[in-house]
Short mmCIF file of N, CA and C in Angstrom, two decimals:
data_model
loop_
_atom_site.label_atom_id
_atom_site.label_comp_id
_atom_site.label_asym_id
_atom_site.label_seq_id
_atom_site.Cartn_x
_atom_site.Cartn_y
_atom_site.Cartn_z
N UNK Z 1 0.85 -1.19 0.00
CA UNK Z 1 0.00 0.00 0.00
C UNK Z 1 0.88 1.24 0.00
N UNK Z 2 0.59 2.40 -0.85
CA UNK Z 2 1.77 3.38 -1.21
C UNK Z 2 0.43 4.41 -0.18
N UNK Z 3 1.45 5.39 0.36
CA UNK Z 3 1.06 6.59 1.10
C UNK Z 3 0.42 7.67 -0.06
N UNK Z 4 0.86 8.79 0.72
CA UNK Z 4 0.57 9.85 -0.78
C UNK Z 4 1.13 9.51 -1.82
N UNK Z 5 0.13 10.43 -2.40
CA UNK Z 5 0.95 11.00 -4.35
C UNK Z 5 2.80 11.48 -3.81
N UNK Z 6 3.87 10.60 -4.77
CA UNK Z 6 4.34 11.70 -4.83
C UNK Z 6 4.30 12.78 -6.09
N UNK Z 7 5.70 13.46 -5.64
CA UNK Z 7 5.40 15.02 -6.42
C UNK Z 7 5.43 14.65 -7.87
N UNK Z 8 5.22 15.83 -8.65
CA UNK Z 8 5.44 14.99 -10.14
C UNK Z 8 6.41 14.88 -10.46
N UNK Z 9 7.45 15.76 -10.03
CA UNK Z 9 9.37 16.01 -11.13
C UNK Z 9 9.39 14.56 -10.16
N UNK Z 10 9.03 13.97 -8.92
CA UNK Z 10 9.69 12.97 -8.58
C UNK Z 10 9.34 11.64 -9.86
N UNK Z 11 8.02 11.54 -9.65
CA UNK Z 11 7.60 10.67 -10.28
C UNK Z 11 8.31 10.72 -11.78
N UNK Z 12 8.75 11.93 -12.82
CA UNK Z 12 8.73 11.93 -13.99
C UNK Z 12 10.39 11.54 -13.94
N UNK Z 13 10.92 12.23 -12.81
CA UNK Z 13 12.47 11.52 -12.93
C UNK Z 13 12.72 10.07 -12.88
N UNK Z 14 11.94 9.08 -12.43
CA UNK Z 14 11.78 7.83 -11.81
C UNK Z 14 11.42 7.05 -12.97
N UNK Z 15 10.43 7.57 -13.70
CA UNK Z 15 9.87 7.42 -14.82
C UNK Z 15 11.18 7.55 -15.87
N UNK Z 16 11.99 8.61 -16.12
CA UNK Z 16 13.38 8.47 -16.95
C UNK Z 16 14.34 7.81 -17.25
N UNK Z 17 14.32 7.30 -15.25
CA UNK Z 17 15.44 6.43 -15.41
C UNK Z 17 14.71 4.73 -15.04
N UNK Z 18 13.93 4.76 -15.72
CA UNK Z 18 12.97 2.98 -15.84
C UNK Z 18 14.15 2.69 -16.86
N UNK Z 19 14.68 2.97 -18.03
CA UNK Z 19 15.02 2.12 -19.34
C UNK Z 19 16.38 2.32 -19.00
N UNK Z 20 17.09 2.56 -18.23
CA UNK Z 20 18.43 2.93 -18.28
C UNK Z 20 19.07 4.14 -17.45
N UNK Z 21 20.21 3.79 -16.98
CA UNK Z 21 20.74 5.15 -15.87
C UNK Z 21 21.24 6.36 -17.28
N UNK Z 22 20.90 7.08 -16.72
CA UNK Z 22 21.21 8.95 -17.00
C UNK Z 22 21.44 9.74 -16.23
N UNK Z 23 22.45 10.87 -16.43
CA UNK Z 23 22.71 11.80 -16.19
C UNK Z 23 21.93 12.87 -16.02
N UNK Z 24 22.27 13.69 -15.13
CA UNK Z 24 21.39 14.97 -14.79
C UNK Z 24 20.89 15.94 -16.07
N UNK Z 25 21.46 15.91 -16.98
CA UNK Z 25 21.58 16.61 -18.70
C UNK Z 25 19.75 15.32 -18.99
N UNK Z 26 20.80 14.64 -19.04
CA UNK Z 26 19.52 13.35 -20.35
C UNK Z 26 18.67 13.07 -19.04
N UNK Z 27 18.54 13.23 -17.63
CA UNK Z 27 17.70 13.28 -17.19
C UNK Z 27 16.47 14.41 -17.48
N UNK Z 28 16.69 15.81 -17.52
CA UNK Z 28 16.11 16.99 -18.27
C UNK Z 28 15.33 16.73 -19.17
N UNK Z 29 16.23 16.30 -20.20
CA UNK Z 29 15.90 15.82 -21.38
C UNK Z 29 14.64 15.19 -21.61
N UNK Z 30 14.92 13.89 -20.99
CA UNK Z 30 13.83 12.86 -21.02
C UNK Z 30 12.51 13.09 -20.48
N UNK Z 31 12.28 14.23 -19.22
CA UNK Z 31 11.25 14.85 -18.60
C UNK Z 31 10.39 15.85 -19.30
N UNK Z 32 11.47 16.40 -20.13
CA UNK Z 32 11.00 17.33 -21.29
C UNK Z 32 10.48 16.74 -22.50
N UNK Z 33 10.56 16.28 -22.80
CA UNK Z 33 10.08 14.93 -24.13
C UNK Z 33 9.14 14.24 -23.43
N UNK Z 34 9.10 13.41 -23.08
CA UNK Z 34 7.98 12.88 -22.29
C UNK Z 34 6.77 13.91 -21.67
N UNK Z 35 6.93 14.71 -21.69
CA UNK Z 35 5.76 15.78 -20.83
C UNK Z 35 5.53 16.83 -21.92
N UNK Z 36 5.92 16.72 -23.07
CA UNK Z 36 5.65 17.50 -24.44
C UNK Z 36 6.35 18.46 -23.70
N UNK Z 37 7.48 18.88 -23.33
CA UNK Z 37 7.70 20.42 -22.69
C UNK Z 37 7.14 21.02 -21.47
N UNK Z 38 6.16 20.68 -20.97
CA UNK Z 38 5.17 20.74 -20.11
C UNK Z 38 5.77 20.88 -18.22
N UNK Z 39 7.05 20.49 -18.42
CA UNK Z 39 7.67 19.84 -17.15
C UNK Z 39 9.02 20.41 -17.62
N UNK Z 40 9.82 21.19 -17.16
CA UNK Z 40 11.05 21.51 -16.76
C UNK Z 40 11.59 21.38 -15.58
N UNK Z 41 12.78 20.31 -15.00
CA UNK Z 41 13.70 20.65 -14.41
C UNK Z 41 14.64 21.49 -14.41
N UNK Z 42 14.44 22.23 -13.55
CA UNK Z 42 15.77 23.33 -13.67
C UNK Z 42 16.38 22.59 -12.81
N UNK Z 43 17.72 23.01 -12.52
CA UNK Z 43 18.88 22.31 -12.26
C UNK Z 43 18.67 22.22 -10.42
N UNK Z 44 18.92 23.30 -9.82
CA UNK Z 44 18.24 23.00 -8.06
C UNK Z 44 17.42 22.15 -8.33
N UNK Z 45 16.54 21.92 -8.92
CA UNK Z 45 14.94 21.01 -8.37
C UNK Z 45 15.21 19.68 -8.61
N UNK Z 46 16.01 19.67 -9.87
CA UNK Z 46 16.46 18.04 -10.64
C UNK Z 46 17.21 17.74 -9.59
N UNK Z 47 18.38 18.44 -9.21
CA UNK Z 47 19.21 17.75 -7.76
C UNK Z 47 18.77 17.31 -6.20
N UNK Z 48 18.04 18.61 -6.15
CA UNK Z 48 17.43 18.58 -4.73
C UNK Z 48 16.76 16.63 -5.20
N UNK Z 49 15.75 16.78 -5.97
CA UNK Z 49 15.09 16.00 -5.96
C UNK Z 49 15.50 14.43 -6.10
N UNK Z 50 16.98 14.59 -7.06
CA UNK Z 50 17.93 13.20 -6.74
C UNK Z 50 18.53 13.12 -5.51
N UNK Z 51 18.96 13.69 -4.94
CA UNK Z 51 19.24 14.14 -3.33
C UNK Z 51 18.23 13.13 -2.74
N UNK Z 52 16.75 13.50 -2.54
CA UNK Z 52 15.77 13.21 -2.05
C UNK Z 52 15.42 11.31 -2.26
N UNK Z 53 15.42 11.42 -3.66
CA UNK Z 53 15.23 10.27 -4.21
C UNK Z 53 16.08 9.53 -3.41
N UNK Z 54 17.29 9.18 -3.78
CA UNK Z 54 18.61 8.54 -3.48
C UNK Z 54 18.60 8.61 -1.92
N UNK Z 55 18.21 9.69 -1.08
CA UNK Z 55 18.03 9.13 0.32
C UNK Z 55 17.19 8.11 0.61
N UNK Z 56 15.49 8.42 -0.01
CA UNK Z 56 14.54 7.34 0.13
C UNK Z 56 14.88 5.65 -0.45
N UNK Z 57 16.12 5.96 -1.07
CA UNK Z 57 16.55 4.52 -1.69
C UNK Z 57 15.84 4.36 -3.41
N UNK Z 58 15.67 5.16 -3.70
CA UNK Z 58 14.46 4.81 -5.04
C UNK Z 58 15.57 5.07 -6.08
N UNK Z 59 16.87 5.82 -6.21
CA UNK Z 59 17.63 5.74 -7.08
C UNK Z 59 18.99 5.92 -6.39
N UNK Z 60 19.97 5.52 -7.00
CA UNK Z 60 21.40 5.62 -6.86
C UNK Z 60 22.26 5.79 -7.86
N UNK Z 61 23.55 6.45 -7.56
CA UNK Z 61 24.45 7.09 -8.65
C UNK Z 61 25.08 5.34 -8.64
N UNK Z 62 25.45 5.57 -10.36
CA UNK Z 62 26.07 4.65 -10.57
C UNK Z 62 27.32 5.10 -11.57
N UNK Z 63 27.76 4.37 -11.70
CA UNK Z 63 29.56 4.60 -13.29
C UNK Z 63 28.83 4.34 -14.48
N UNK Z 64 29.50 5.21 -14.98
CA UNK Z 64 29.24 5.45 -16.51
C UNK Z 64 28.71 3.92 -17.45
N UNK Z 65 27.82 4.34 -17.70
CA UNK Z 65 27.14 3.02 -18.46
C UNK Z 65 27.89 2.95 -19.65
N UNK Z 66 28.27 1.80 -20.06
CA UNK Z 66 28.67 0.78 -21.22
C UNK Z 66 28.23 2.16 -22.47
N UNK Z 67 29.04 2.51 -23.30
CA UNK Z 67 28.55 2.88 -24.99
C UNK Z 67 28.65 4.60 -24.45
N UNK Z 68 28.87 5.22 -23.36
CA UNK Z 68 28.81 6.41 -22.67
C UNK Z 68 30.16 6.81 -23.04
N UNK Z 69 30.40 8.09 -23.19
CA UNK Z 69 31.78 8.49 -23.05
C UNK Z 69 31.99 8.87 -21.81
N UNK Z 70 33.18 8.60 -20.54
CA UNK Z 70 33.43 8.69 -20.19
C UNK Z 70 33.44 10.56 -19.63
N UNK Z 71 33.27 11.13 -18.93
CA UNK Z 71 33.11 12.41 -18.68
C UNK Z 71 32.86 13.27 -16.94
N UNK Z 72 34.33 13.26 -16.39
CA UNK Z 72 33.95 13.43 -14.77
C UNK Z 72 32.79 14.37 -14.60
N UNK Z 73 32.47 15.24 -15.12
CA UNK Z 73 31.33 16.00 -14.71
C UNK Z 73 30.33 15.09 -14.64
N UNK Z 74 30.04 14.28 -15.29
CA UNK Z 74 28.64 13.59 -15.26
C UNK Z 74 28.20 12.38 -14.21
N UNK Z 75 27.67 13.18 -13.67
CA UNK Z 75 26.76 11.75 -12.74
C UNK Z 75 25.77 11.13 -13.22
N UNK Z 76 25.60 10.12 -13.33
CA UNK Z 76 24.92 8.98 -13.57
C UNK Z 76 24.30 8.47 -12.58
N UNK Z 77 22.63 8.10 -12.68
CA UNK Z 77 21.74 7.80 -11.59
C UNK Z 77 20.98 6.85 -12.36
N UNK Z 78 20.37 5.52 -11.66
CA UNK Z 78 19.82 4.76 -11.96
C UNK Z 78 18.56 4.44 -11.00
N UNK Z 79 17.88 3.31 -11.59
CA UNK Z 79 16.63 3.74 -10.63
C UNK Z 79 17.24 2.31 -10.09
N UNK Z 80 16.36 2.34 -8.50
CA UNK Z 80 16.48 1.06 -7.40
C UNK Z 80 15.48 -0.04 -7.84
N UNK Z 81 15.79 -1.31 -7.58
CA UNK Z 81 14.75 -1.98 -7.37
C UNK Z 81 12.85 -1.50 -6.70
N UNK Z 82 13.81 -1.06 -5.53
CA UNK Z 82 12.55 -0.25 -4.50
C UNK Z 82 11.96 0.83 -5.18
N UNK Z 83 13.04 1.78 -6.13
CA UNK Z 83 12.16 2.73 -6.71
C UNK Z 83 11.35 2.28 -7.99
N UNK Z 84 11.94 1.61 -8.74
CA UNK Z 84 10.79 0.49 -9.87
C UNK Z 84 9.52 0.55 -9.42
N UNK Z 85 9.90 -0.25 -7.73
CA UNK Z 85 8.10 -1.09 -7.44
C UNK Z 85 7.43 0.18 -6.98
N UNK Z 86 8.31 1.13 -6.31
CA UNK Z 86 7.18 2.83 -6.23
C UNK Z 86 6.62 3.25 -7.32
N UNK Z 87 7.68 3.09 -8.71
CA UNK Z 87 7.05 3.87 -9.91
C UNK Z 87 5.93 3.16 -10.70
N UNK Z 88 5.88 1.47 -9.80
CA UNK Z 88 4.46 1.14 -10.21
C UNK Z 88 3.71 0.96 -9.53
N UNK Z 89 3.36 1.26 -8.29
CA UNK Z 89 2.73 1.66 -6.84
C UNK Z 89 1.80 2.88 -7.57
N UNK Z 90 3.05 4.38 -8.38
CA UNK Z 90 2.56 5.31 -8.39
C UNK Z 90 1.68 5.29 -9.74
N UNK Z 91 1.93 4.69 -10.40
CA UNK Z 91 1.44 4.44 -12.15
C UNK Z 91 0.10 4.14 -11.94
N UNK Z 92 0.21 2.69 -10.92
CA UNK Z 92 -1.17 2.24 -11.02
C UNK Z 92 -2.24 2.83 -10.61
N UNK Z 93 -1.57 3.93 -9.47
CA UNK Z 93 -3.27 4.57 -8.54
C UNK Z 93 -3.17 5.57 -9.79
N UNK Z 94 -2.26 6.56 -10.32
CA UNK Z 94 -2.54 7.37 -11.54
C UNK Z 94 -3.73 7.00 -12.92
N UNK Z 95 -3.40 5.74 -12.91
CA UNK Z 95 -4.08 4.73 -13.85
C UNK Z 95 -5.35 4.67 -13.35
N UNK Z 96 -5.70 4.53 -12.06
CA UNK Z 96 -6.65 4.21 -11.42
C UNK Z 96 -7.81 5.31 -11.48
N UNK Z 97 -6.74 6.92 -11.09
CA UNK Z 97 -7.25 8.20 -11.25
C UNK Z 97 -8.03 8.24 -12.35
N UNK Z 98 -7.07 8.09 -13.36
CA UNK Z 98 -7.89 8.64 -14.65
C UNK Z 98 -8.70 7.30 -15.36
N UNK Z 99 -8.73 6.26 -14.86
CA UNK Z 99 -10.30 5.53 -15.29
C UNK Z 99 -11.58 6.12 -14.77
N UNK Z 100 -11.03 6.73 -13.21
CA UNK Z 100 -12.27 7.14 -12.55
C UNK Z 100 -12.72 8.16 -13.03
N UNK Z 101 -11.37 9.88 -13.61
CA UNK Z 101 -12.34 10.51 -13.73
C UNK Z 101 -12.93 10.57 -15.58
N UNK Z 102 -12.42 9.38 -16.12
CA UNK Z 102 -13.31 9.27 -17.63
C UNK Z 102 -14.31 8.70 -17.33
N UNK Z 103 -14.58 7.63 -16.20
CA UNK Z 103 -15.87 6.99 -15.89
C UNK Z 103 -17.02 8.48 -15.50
N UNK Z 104 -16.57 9.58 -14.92
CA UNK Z 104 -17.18 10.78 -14.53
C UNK Z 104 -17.31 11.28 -15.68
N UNK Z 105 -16.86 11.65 -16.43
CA UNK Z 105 -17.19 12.55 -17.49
C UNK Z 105 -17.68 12.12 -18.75
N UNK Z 106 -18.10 10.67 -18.77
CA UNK Z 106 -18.80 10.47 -19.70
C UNK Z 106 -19.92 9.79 -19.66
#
């Protein structure tokens, strides 16, 4: 049983790194594409919020993935096991949301 909603940049970062670890850059990226533009991380919020994440255990920095160029600036974050089963904890009541409110509006 999952508590609250979380926030959305949490959920949409969690959501980024489902297919593969990324960097704080192609993390952006992927939030922005996925949300038609709709969703910007700016750079405090994307960190704070891996900060956050990575305490709760839902993601962790990892080394440069395989086919990556190598590049010390870049951190690399992947999602946890634990954060997977949150991001389908959170999917499903979302899922759940919007059956209910198309069952309402039509």
């Amino acid at each position: 049983m999952i508590g609250r909603p979380m926030k959305p940049q949490w959920y949409h970062i969690l959501l980024a790194l489902a297919d593969k670890p990324l960097h704080g850059f192609g993390i952006q990226r992927a939030v922005l594409d996925a949300t038609a533009g709709h969703m910007t991380l700016w750079p405090a919020m994307l960190y704070r919020s891996l900060a956050t994440l990575e305490d709760e255990g839902m993601v962790e920095q990892v080394g440069t993935p395989p086919g990556e160029a190598e590049d010390e600036r870049r951190q690399y974050y992947a999602l946890t096991g634990p954060g997977r089963a949150r991001l389908k904890e959170e999917t499903d009541m979302l899922a759940e949301w919007v059956r209910a409110a198309r069952n309402a509006v039509t």
